[in-house]
Structure formats: C-alpha cells, structure tokens
Amino acid sequence: MTQPLPEATVASRLAAIRQQIADAAATSGRAPDAVTLVAVAKTFPAEAVLEALAAGQRHFGENRVQEGMAKYPALRQAHPDLVLHLIGPLQTNKVKQAVAHFDVIHTLDRDSLATELAREFEKSGRRLPCFVQVNTGEEPQKAGCAPQEADAFIAACRALDLPVAGLMCIPPAEEEPAPHFALLNKIAKRNGLDQLSMGMSSDFETAVMLGATHVRVGSAIFGGRSYPPAQ
Ligand SMILES: *Cc1c(COP(=O)(O)O)cnc(C)c1O
C-alpha cells in the first residue's frame, strides 16, 4: 500500500523549490545562494504571504502597485527585512507610489518611465535597483524594450543615473524559454550587467542553468490563481 502524500503546504513547496534551485545551480557550477527566489504572491491574501514568511521566505513579488500597497505595510511591521519586488508593468502616474512601497523594480522598459523614476528617486531619496525588461520574443502585446533597442535604452537609463541592476524577461508562453534566457544573458553580458530576472514556475530550473540570479515563482508556491491577474 502506498501512503497518500501529505498535503502540500506553502512551506513544503518552498522547501522543494529551494532544493530544485540549489540542484540546478550546482549542475551549472553556480552557488545556490547566487539565486534569489522571489515568491510571487499576486492574487493571494496576506495570510499566504505570512505562511511563506514563517518558512523563512523574504523576497516577494507583486505585479500591481495597488495590491502591493494594500498587502505589505502591515507585514513589513513584523518583518522589516521583507523585500518587495514590482514585477508588473508600471504606469508613470503610479511611479511615486511604487517607489514608496516597493524595493526593486523589474519592469523598466521605456524612456518616459526612466525619466519619471529618475525624478522620483531624486525627490524621495529612495534609489531602487531596477531591471530593464526586454521583450525577447518581440511580442507586440507585451511590455519590454525590443532586444535591438536594449543597448541604447540601458545607456539612456545610466545617463539618467538610474541604478540598473540587470535585465528581466518573460518569454512567450508557447515557446521554448531557453533561447530567450540565453539572449537575455547575452545582452546583459555585453552591457556589463550581472543580474538576470528570469524563470517562473514552469521554467525556473532552465533559467537558473542559463544564469538567472532572480527567479519569479508564483503558482508553484502558492497554488493556482483563482482569477487572472491584470497584465
Ligand atoms: C505572475 C508572474 C510570475 C509568476 O508566474 P507563475 O507561473 O505563477 O510562477 C512571474 N513573473 C511575472 C512577471 C508574473 O506576472
């Protein structure tokens, strides 16, 4: 008789994913702590985030500014070392709120946003590390600068004195992700950037093997989302 598996919890899923990340890192000759696991809690309530916090998780991702503002201030009181990553598109009229409530921006993708972030960093005295989002699949509906414009855009961000930490991508859902991760890595290298935000629930191990320093994992930790998040 086989024993029924114990019901997966946020803690047990986190432990399994951390192990998978460590294994993928080891396979490619990298240290396990070279990869930051960003737990994407969008659409899930604060209780789910609390479960992850109890399991030692500190980096969280949200794709909407409003949801981040609503969920995290209370959680930060108890966990001042919580790090909140904005992984969704950022409208220029939300920059002030995003800079006040988030710690890392993964979706810097156009001149108007770069200008507005530079202005807000100057005004607020908060300078958040930024990832430049590259639309590696050149999908018209998707955010991110075009791969062939990335070098110029990174230079423009640096000219504005933005702290560009690295690059981020979301490969097309229906394609092999590996070539997209490799392309992002290549663009980062030639621009002297060493951080890569890439890999989600279905492909984070591949991403780690191709150099990811930040994987953004949601459903594999928190379960299926009951309603689709806004893009
Ligand atoms: C939702 C989201 C993720 C996590 O996706 P899962 O497939 O649930 O792991 C990662 N990155 C971005 C930009 C997202 O919006």
mmCIF file of N, CA and C in Angstrom, residues 153-206:
data_model
loop_
_atom_site.group_PDB
_atom_site.id
_atom_site.type_symbol
_atom_site.label_atom_id
_atom_site.label_comp_id
_atom_site.label_asym_id
_atom_site.label_seq_id
_atom_site.Cartn_x
_atom_site.Cartn_y
_atom_site.Cartn_z
ATOM 1 N N PHE A 153 18.842 51.709 -24.748
ATOM 2 C CA PHE A 153 17.974 52.046 -23.617
ATOM 3 C C PHE A 153 18.727 51.934 -22.287
ATOM 4 N N ILE A 154 19.560 50.902 -22.158
ATOM 5 C CA ILE A 154 20.361 50.749 -20.931
ATOM 6 C C ILE A 154 21.281 51.967 -20.770
ATOM 7 N N ALA A 155 21.889 52.399 -21.876
ATOM 8 C CA ALA A 155 22.771 53.574 -21.828
ATOM 9 C C ALA A 155 21.982 54.815 -21.405
ATOM 10 N N ALA A 156 20.763 54.939 -21.922
ATOM 11 C CA ALA A 156 19.929 56.107 -21.576
ATOM 12 C C ALA A 156 19.578 56.083 -20.088
ATOM 13 N N CYS A 157 19.290 54.902 -19.561
ATOM 14 C CA CYS A 157 18.968 54.779 -18.129
ATOM 15 C C CYS A 157 20.178 55.145 -17.273
ATOM 16 N N ARG A 158 21.344 54.711 -17.715
ATOM 17 C CA ARG A 158 22.570 55.032 -16.978
ATOM 18 C C ARG A 158 22.857 56.524 -17.047
ATOM 19 N N ALA A 159 22.575 57.133 -18.191
ATOM 20 C CA ALA A 159 22.800 58.580 -18.329
ATOM 21 C C ALA A 159 21.919 59.352 -17.352
ATOM 22 N N LEU A 160 20.766 58.772 -17.011
ATOM 23 C CA LEU A 160 19.868 59.399 -16.025
ATOM 24 C C LEU A 160 20.285 59.024 -14.595
ATOM 25 N N ASP A 161 21.387 58.280 -14.471
ATOM 26 C CA ASP A 161 21.916 57.873 -13.174
ATOM 27 C C ASP A 161 20.993 56.876 -12.446
ATOM 28 N N LEU A 162 20.195 56.123 -13.217
ATOM 29 C CA LEU A 162 19.348 55.097 -12.599
ATOM 30 C C LEU A 162 20.222 53.907 -12.207
ATOM 31 N N PRO A 163 19.980 53.300 -11.032
ATOM 32 C CA PRO A 163 20.741 52.111 -10.654
ATOM 33 C C PRO A 163 20.251 50.875 -11.414
ATOM 34 N N VAL A 164 20.802 50.658 -12.603
ATOM 35 C CA VAL A 164 20.402 49.498 -13.411
ATOM 36 C C VAL A 164 21.133 48.262 -12.871
ATOM 37 N N ALA A 165 20.344 47.326 -12.319
ATOM 38 C CA ALA A 165 20.932 46.138 -11.687
ATOM 39 C C ALA A 165 21.116 45.010 -12.680
ATOM 40 N N GLY A 166 20.214 44.922 -13.638
ATOM 41 C CA GLY A 166 20.269 43.809 -14.570
ATOM 42 C C GLY A 166 19.104 43.852 -15.541
ATOM 43 N N LEU A 167 18.786 42.691 -16.107
ATOM 44 C CA LEU A 167 17.743 42.583 -17.132
ATOM 45 C C LEU A 167 16.684 41.572 -16.719
ATOM 46 N N MET A 168 15.495 41.766 -17.253
ATOM 47 C CA MET A 168 14.369 40.870 -16.954
ATOM 48 C C MET A 168 13.665 40.508 -18.253
ATOM 49 N N CYS A 169 13.152 39.269 -18.341
ATOM 50 C CA CYS A 169 12.314 38.920 -19.493
ATOM 51 C C CYS A 169 11.217 37.943 -19.095
ATOM 52 N N ILE A 170 10.178 37.930 -19.920
ATOM 53 C CA ILE A 170 9.084 36.957 -19.818
ATOM 54 C C ILE A 170 8.962 36.333 -21.212
ATOM 55 N N PRO A 171 9.497 35.116 -21.403
ATOM 56 C CA PRO A 171 9.441 34.516 -22.745
ATOM 57 C C PRO A 171 7.992 34.269 -23.182
ATOM 58 N N PRO A 172 7.764 34.224 -24.491
ATOM 59 C CA PRO A 172 6.427 33.902 -24.994
ATOM 60 C C PRO A 172 5.959 32.565 -24.416
ATOM 61 N N ALA A 173 4.686 32.512 -24.011
ATOM 62 C CA ALA A 173 4.164 31.342 -23.309
ATOM 63 C C ALA A 173 4.311 30.058 -24.132
ATOM 64 N N GLU A 174 4.197 30.177 -25.449
ATOM 65 C CA GLU A 174 4.127 28.962 -26.269
ATOM 66 C C GLU A 174 5.481 28.551 -26.851
ATOM 67 N N GLU A 175 6.557 29.221 -26.435
ATOM 68 C CA GLU A 175 7.874 28.884 -26.988
ATOM 69 C C GLU A 175 8.797 28.268 -25.946
ATOM 70 N N GLU A 176 9.803 27.556 -26.419
ATOM 71 C CA GLU A 176 10.904 27.101 -25.568
ATOM 72 C C GLU A 176 11.510 28.323 -24.889
ATOM 73 N N PRO A 177 11.609 28.320 -23.565
ATOM 74 C CA PRO A 177 12.162 29.525 -22.922
ATOM 75 C C PRO A 177 13.678 29.673 -23.056
ATOM 76 N N ALA A 178 14.399 28.551 -23.225
ATOM 77 C CA ALA A 178 15.869 28.604 -23.150
ATOM 78 C C ALA A 178 16.509 29.645 -24.079
ATOM 79 N N PRO A 179 16.110 29.702 -25.359
ATOM 80 C CA PRO A 179 16.749 30.701 -26.236
ATOM 81 C C PRO A 179 16.518 32.140 -25.749
ATOM 82 N N HIS A 180 15.373 32.375 -25.115
ATOM 83 C CA HIS A 180 15.082 33.729 -24.592
ATOM 84 C C HIS A 180 15.977 34.042 -23.404
ATOM 85 N N PHE A 181 16.156 33.053 -22.533
ATOM 86 C CA PHE A 181 17.047 33.253 -21.383
ATOM 87 C C PHE A 181 18.483 33.484 -21.863
ATOM 88 N N ALA A 182 18.890 32.715 -22.877
ATOM 89 C CA ALA A 182 20.254 32.864 -23.398
ATOM 90 C C ALA A 182 20.451 34.244 -24.028
ATOM 91 N N LEU A 183 19.427 34.711 -24.752
ATOM 92 C CA LEU A 183 19.511 36.039 -25.367
ATOM 93 C C LEU A 183 19.623 37.125 -24.292
ATOM 94 N N LEU A 184 18.818 36.998 -23.245
ATOM 95 C CA LEU A 184 18.867 37.995 -22.166
ATOM 96 C C LEU A 184 20.259 38.020 -21.528
ATOM 97 N N ASN A 185 20.806 36.841 -21.311
ATOM 98 C CA ASN A 185 22.142 36.709 -20.730
ATOM 99 C C ASN A 185 23.179 37.403 -21.619
ATOM 100 N N LYS A 186 23.052 37.195 -22.922
ATOM 101 C CA LYS A 186 23.999 37.782 -23.866
ATOM 102 C C LYS A 186 23.928 39.314 -23.846
ATOM 103 N N ILE A 187 22.699 39.843 -23.832
ATOM 104 C CA ILE A 187 22.543 41.310 -23.809
ATOM 105 C C ILE A 187 23.111 41.873 -22.505
ATOM 106 N N ALA A 188 22.874 41.142 -21.405
ATOM 107 C CA ALA A 188 23.390 41.606 -20.109
ATOM 108 C C ALA A 188 24.916 41.647 -20.124
ATOM 109 N N LYS A 189 25.526 40.566 -20.597
ATOM 110 C CA LYS A 189 26.997 40.475 -20.609
ATOM 111 C C LYS A 189 27.621 41.619 -21.375
ATOM 112 N N ARG A 190 27.088 41.895 -22.572
ATOM 113 C CA ARG A 190 27.750 42.923 -23.395
ATOM 114 C C ARG A 190 27.517 44.319 -22.835
ATOM 115 N N ASN A 191 26.585 44.420 -21.869
ATOM 116 C CA ASN A 191 26.352 45.711 -21.212
ATOM 117 C C ASN A 191 26.917 45.745 -19.790
ATOM 118 N N GLY A 192 27.682 44.738 -19.434
ATOM 119 C CA GLY A 192 28.322 44.739 -18.118
ATOM 120 C C GLY A 192 27.344 44.581 -16.967
ATOM 121 N N LEU A 193 26.233 43.894 -17.222
ATOM 122 C CA LEU A 193 25.234 43.681 -16.163
ATOM 123 C C LEU A 193 25.299 42.228 -15.692
ATOM 124 N N ASP A 194 25.231 42.001 -14.377
ATOM 125 C CA ASP A 194 25.393 40.618 -13.908
ATOM 126 C C ASP A 194 24.160 40.043 -13.218
ATOM 127 N N GLN A 195 23.024 40.746 -13.259
ATOM 128 C CA GLN A 195 21.828 40.178 -12.646
ATOM 129 C C GLN A 195 20.760 39.925 -13.701
ATOM 130 N N LEU A 196 20.115 38.768 -13.591
ATOM 131 C CA LEU A 196 19.111 38.364 -14.569
ATOM 132 C C LEU A 196 17.859 37.890 -13.850
ATOM 133 N N SER A 197 16.739 38.579 -14.080
ATOM 134 C CA SER A 197 15.447 38.191 -13.521
ATOM 135 C C SER A 197 14.699 37.395 -14.579
ATOM 136 N N MET A 198 14.722 36.096 -14.459
ATOM 137 C CA MET A 198 14.069 35.247 -15.467
ATOM 138 C C MET A 198 13.769 33.875 -14.882
ATOM 139 N N GLY A 199 12.680 33.286 -15.363
ATOM 140 C CA GLY A 199 12.244 31.987 -14.875
ATOM 141 C C GLY A 199 11.039 32.124 -13.967
ATOM 142 N N MET A 200 10.009 31.316 -14.258
ATOM 143 C CA MET A 200 8.769 31.288 -13.481
ATOM 144 C C MET A 200 8.509 29.831 -13.079
ATOM 145 N N SER A 201 7.296 29.542 -12.607
ATOM 146 C CA SER A 201 7.030 28.197 -12.074
ATOM 147 C C SER A 201 7.422 27.081 -13.038
ATOM 148 N N SER A 202 7.142 27.288 -14.328
ATOM 149 C CA SER A 202 7.316 26.184 -15.275
ATOM 150 C C SER A 202 8.741 26.062 -15.802
ATOM 151 N N ASP A 203 9.572 27.075 -15.583
ATOM 152 C CA ASP A 203 10.880 27.034 -16.243
ATOM 153 C C ASP A 203 12.025 27.610 -15.407
ATOM 154 N N PHE A 204 11.837 27.676 -14.080
ATOM 155 C CA PHE A 204 12.887 28.339 -13.288
ATOM 156 C C PHE A 204 14.201 27.561 -13.256
ATOM 157 N N GLU A 205 14.118 26.212 -13.377
ATOM 158 C CA GLU A 205 15.371 25.452 -13.367
ATOM 159 C C GLU A 205 16.199 25.733 -14.630
ATOM 160 N N THR A 206 15.513 25.789 -15.761
ATOM 161 C CA THR A 206 16.197 26.144 -17.011
ATOM 162 C C THR A 206 16.822 27.527 -16.875
#
